[in-house]
Amino acid sequence: MIQTLLSQGHWTWLILGLVLMVLELLAPGVFLFWLGLAAMVVGLLSSVIALPWEAQILMFALVSVLAVPLWRGASGPKPGTNRLNKRGEALLGREFTLDKPIIDGEGRLRIDDTIWRIVGPDLPAGTRVQIAKAEGVRLTVAAIEPE
């Protein structure tokens, strides 16, 4: 059975690769894509070089075994970059113009589609401020001296 399929040459591998990639679209998990890519690589190589079916299966296994861990390592979270539930930290150092004054050390600042609670010295509306600190949902701002 396997010999019959693989004796058809590169078309079997190319079709298998395409089927695996379509299955990845239907059930995403970014795992079948790499198996499909491995099948496509074997199909392309077997169209150029006549390979026995044993070598084709071995090549498919090797490319699959190498592709999946390489992708997992490249796409995994990088140490120190976990920003989940830490949106305020991403704003550190950014500059904004106050649209409302800071009164009694507290105010609000619209950043993109969110209104943040801010603390800092009393400042009038229109003052340029920089985000100096983020504590949960509260940002500490400091006035930027005009140049």
PDB file of C-alpha atoms in Angstrom:
ATOM      1  CA  MET A   1       0.000   0.000   0.000  1.00  0.00           C
ATOM      2  CA  ILE A   2       2.697   2.477   1.016  1.00  0.00           C
ATOM      3  CA  GLN A   3       4.841   1.497  -1.954  1.00  0.00           C
ATOM      4  CA  THR A   4       1.905   2.070  -4.281  1.00  0.00           C
ATOM      5  CA  LEU A   5       1.219   5.533  -2.909  1.00  0.00           C
ATOM      6  CA  LEU A   6       4.854   6.582  -2.882  1.00  0.00           C
ATOM      7  CA  SER A   7       5.550   5.133  -6.295  1.00  0.00           C
ATOM      8  CA  GLN A   8       3.284   7.856  -7.673  1.00  0.00           C
ATOM      9  CA  GLY A   9       6.138  10.197  -6.886  1.00  0.00           C
ATOM     10  CA  HIS A  10       6.043  13.713  -5.637  1.00  0.00           C
ATOM     11  CA  TRP A  11       2.318  14.223  -6.267  1.00  0.00           C
ATOM     12  CA  THR A  12       1.390  12.055  -3.287  1.00  0.00           C
ATOM     13  CA  TRP A  13       3.526  14.186  -0.973  1.00  0.00           C
ATOM     14  CA  LEU A  14       2.296  17.469  -2.406  1.00  0.00           C
ATOM     15  CA  ILE A  15      -1.348  16.410  -2.042  1.00  0.00           C
ATOM     16  CA  LEU A  16      -0.718  15.121   1.487  1.00  0.00           C
ATOM     17  CA  GLY A  17       0.931  18.437   2.370  1.00  0.00           C
ATOM     18  CA  LEU A  18      -2.002  20.381   0.969  1.00  0.00           C
ATOM     19  CA  VAL A  19      -4.518  18.209   2.854  1.00  0.00           C
ATOM     20  CA  LEU A  20      -2.637  18.696   6.137  1.00  0.00           C
ATOM     21  CA  MET A  21      -2.509  22.458   5.643  1.00  0.00           C
ATOM     22  CA  VAL A  22      -6.253  22.578   4.906  1.00  0.00           C
ATOM     23  CA  LEU A  23      -6.908  20.512   8.039  1.00  0.00           C
ATOM     24  CA  GLU A  24      -4.859  23.071   9.970  1.00  0.00           C
ATOM     25  CA  LEU A  25      -7.243  25.766   8.737  1.00  0.00           C
ATOM     26  CA  LEU A  26     -10.239  23.746   9.902  1.00  0.00           C
ATOM     27  CA  ALA A  27      -8.755  22.802  13.290  1.00  0.00           C
ATOM     28  CA  PRO A  28      -6.092  25.374  14.128  1.00  0.00           C
ATOM     29  CA  GLY A  29      -3.360  24.349  16.481  1.00  0.00           C
ATOM     30  CA  VAL A  30      -0.363  25.206  14.304  1.00  0.00           C
ATOM     31  CA  PHE A  31       0.840  21.630  14.361  1.00  0.00           C
ATOM     32  CA  LEU A  32      -0.571  20.110  11.181  1.00  0.00           C
ATOM     33  CA  PHE A  33       0.808  23.042   9.202  1.00  0.00           C
ATOM     34  CA  TRP A  34       4.370  21.929   9.905  1.00  0.00           C
ATOM     35  CA  LEU A  35       3.625  18.334   8.993  1.00  0.00           C
ATOM     36  CA  GLY A  36       2.095  19.639   5.769  1.00  0.00           C
ATOM     37  CA  LEU A  37       5.183  21.739   5.151  1.00  0.00           C
ATOM     38  CA  ALA A  38       7.373  18.670   5.696  1.00  0.00           C
ATOM     39  CA  ALA A  39       5.280  16.731   3.175  1.00  0.00           C
ATOM     40  CA  MET A  40       5.616  19.580   0.676  1.00  0.00           C
ATOM     41  CA  VAL A  41       9.407  19.626   1.145  1.00  0.00           C
ATOM     42  CA  VAL A  42       9.574  15.879   0.499  1.00  0.00           C
ATOM     43  CA  GLY A  43       7.311  16.295  -2.534  1.00  0.00           C
ATOM     44  CA  LEU A  44       9.478  19.033  -4.003  1.00  0.00           C
ATOM     45  CA  LEU A  45      12.711  17.141  -3.357  1.00  0.00           C
ATOM     46  CA  SER A  46      11.337  13.891  -4.754  1.00  0.00           C
ATOM     47  CA  SER A  47      10.271  15.736  -7.916  1.00  0.00           C
ATOM     48  CA  VAL A  48      13.889  16.780  -8.477  1.00  0.00           C
ATOM     49  CA  ILE A  49      15.718  13.721  -7.126  1.00  0.00           C
ATOM     50  CA  ALA A  50      14.485  10.152  -7.533  1.00  0.00           C
ATOM     51  CA  LEU A  51      14.297   8.876  -3.964  1.00  0.00           C
ATOM     52  CA  PRO A  52      13.225   5.419  -2.808  1.00  0.00           C
ATOM     53  CA  TRP A  53      10.052   5.410  -0.704  1.00  0.00           C
ATOM     54  CA  GLU A  54      12.011   4.531   2.441  1.00  0.00           C
ATOM     55  CA  ALA A  55      14.136   7.659   2.017  1.00  0.00           C
ATOM     56  CA  GLN A  56      11.025   9.757   1.423  1.00  0.00           C
ATOM     57  CA  ILE A  57       9.417   8.582   4.667  1.00  0.00           C
ATOM     58  CA  LEU A  58      12.671   9.098   6.561  1.00  0.00           C
ATOM     59  CA  MET A  59      12.996  12.611   5.139  1.00  0.00           C
ATOM     60  CA  PHE A  60       9.378  13.398   6.066  1.00  0.00           C
ATOM     61  CA  ALA A  61       9.986  12.188   9.618  1.00  0.00           C
ATOM     62  CA  LEU A  62      13.204  14.196   9.956  1.00  0.00           C
ATOM     63  CA  VAL A  63      11.747  17.429   8.580  1.00  0.00           C
ATOM     64  CA  SER A  64       8.663  17.013  10.795  1.00  0.00           C
ATOM     65  CA  VAL A  65      10.714  16.321  13.895  1.00  0.00           C
ATOM     66  CA  LEU A  66      12.900  19.365  13.211  1.00  0.00           C
ATOM     67  CA  ALA A  67      10.170  21.777  12.103  1.00  0.00           C
ATOM     68  CA  VAL A  68       7.768  21.436  15.024  1.00  0.00           C
ATOM     69  CA  PRO A  69      10.263  22.051  17.866  1.00  0.00           C
ATOM     70  CA  LEU A  70      11.941  24.853  15.937  1.00  0.00           C
ATOM     71  CA  TRP A  71       8.603  26.605  15.523  1.00  0.00           C
ATOM     72  CA  ARG A  72       7.611  26.001  19.142  1.00  0.00           C
ATOM     73  CA  GLY A  73      10.908  27.484  20.316  1.00  0.00           C
ATOM     74  CA  ALA A  74      10.706  30.466  17.980  1.00  0.00           C
ATOM     75  CA  SER A  75       7.095  31.288  18.754  1.00  0.00           C
ATOM     76  CA  GLY A  76       7.063  30.591  22.481  1.00  0.00           C
ATOM     77  CA  PRO A  77       7.013  33.358  25.050  1.00  0.00           C
ATOM     78  CA  LYS A  78      10.286  35.156  25.546  1.00  0.00           C
ATOM     79  CA  PRO A  79      11.558  35.469  29.104  1.00  0.00           C
ATOM     80  CA  GLY A  80      10.662  38.798  30.634  1.00  0.00           C
ATOM     81  CA  THR A  81       8.125  39.747  27.958  1.00  0.00           C
ATOM     82  CA  ASN A  82       4.968  38.531  29.651  1.00  0.00           C
ATOM     83  CA  ARG A  83       2.686  41.571  29.450  1.00  0.00           C
ATOM     84  CA  LEU A  84      -0.519  39.753  30.347  1.00  0.00           C
ATOM     85  CA  ASN A  85      -2.524  42.015  32.656  1.00  0.00           C
ATOM     86  CA  LYS A  86       0.303  44.571  32.681  1.00  0.00           C
ATOM     87  CA  ARG A  87      -0.868  47.037  30.059  1.00  0.00           C
ATOM     88  CA  GLY A  88       0.254  49.986  32.151  1.00  0.00           C
ATOM     89  CA  GLU A  89       3.884  48.898  31.969  1.00  0.00           C
ATOM     90  CA  ALA A  90       3.749  49.112  28.184  1.00  0.00           C
ATOM     91  CA  LEU A  91       2.945  52.826  28.548  1.00  0.00           C
ATOM     92  CA  LEU A  92       6.039  53.686  30.591  1.00  0.00           C
ATOM     93  CA  GLY A  93       7.969  56.540  29.017  1.00  0.00           C
ATOM     94  CA  ARG A  94       5.219  57.519  26.576  1.00  0.00           C
ATOM     95  CA  GLU A  95       4.190  61.164  26.397  1.00  0.00           C
ATOM     96  CA  PHE A  96       0.664  62.558  26.298  1.00  0.00           C
ATOM     97  CA  THR A  97      -1.177  65.866  26.559  1.00  0.00           C
ATOM     98  CA  LEU A  98      -3.625  66.224  29.435  1.00  0.00           C
ATOM     99  CA  ASP A  99      -7.149  66.825  28.175  1.00  0.00           C
ATOM    100  CA  LYS A 100      -8.372  67.418  31.744  1.00  0.00           C
ATOM    101  CA  PRO A 101      -6.449  68.935  34.665  1.00  0.00           C
ATOM    102  CA  ILE A 102      -4.951  66.992  37.549  1.00  0.00           C
ATOM    103  CA  ILE A 103      -6.645  68.293  40.709  1.00  0.00           C
ATOM    104  CA  ASP A 104      -5.592  67.309  44.229  1.00  0.00           C
ATOM    105  CA  GLY A 105      -3.043  64.914  42.740  1.00  0.00           C
ATOM    106  CA  GLU A 106      -5.578  62.849  40.780  1.00  0.00           C
ATOM    107  CA  GLY A 107      -7.001  62.943  37.287  1.00  0.00           C
ATOM    108  CA  ARG A 108      -7.939  60.943  34.238  1.00  0.00           C
ATOM    109  CA  LEU A 109      -6.168  60.542  30.918  1.00  0.00           C
ATOM    110  CA  ARG A 110      -7.546  59.023  27.733  1.00  0.00           C
ATOM    111  CA  ILE A 111      -4.980  56.755  26.083  1.00  0.00           C
ATOM    112  CA  ASP A 112      -6.150  55.090  22.896  1.00  0.00           C
ATOM    113  CA  ASP A 113      -9.538  53.576  23.821  1.00  0.00           C
ATOM    114  CA  THR A 114      -9.049  53.512  27.598  1.00  0.00           C
ATOM    115  CA  ILE A 115      -9.444  56.161  30.281  1.00  0.00           C
ATOM    116  CA  TRP A 116      -6.714  55.713  32.894  1.00  0.00           C
ATOM    117  CA  ARG A 117      -6.595  57.031  36.457  1.00  0.00           C
ATOM    118  CA  ILE A 118      -3.502  59.160  36.831  1.00  0.00           C
ATOM    119  CA  VAL A 119      -1.717  60.629  39.820  1.00  0.00           C
ATOM    120  CA  GLY A 120       0.862  63.367  39.919  1.00  0.00           C
ATOM    121  CA  PRO A 121       1.327  67.030  40.717  1.00  0.00           C
ATOM    122  CA  ASP A 122      -1.585  69.392  40.056  1.00  0.00           C
ATOM    123  CA  LEU A 123      -1.353  70.375  36.396  1.00  0.00           C
ATOM    124  CA  PRO A 124      -3.659  72.273  34.036  1.00  0.00           C
ATOM    125  CA  ALA A 125      -5.232  70.733  30.945  1.00  0.00           C
ATOM    126  CA  GLY A 126      -2.958  70.950  27.906  1.00  0.00           C
ATOM    127  CA  THR A 127       0.207  70.104  29.845  1.00  0.00           C
ATOM    128  CA  ARG A 128       2.524  67.528  28.272  1.00  0.00           C
ATOM    129  CA  VAL A 129       3.149  64.621  30.655  1.00  0.00           C
ATOM    130  CA  GLN A 130       5.191  61.437  30.600  1.00  0.00           C
ATOM    131  CA  ILE A 131       4.162  58.150  32.195  1.00  0.00           C
ATOM    132  CA  ALA A 132       6.688  57.544  34.984  1.00  0.00           C
ATOM    133  CA  LYS A 133       5.186  54.606  36.866  1.00  0.00           C
ATOM    134  CA  ALA A 134       2.402  52.046  36.523  1.00  0.00           C
ATOM    135  CA  GLU A 135       0.686  50.498  39.532  1.00  0.00           C
ATOM    136  CA  GLY A 136      -2.191  48.275  38.498  1.00  0.00           C
ATOM    137  CA  VAL A 137      -4.736  50.532  36.791  1.00  0.00           C
ATOM    138  CA  ARG A 138      -3.182  53.759  38.082  1.00  0.00           C
ATOM    139  CA  LEU A 139      -0.457  55.637  36.235  1.00  0.00           C
ATOM    140  CA  THR A 140       1.915  58.154  37.771  1.00  0.00           C
ATOM    141  CA  VAL A 141       2.725  61.051  35.467  1.00  0.00           C
ATOM    142  CA  ALA A 142       5.330  63.785  35.511  1.00  0.00           C
ATOM    143  CA  ALA A 143       5.189  67.082  33.655  1.00  0.00           C
ATOM    144  CA  ILE A 144       7.518  67.499  30.698  1.00  0.00           C
ATOM    145  CA  GLU A 145       9.380  70.793  30.723  1.00  0.00           C
ATOM    146  CA  PRO A 146       8.753  72.779  27.523  1.00  0.00           C
ATOM    147  CA  GLU A 147      11.834  73.237  25.373  1.00  0.00           C
TER     148      GLU A 147
END
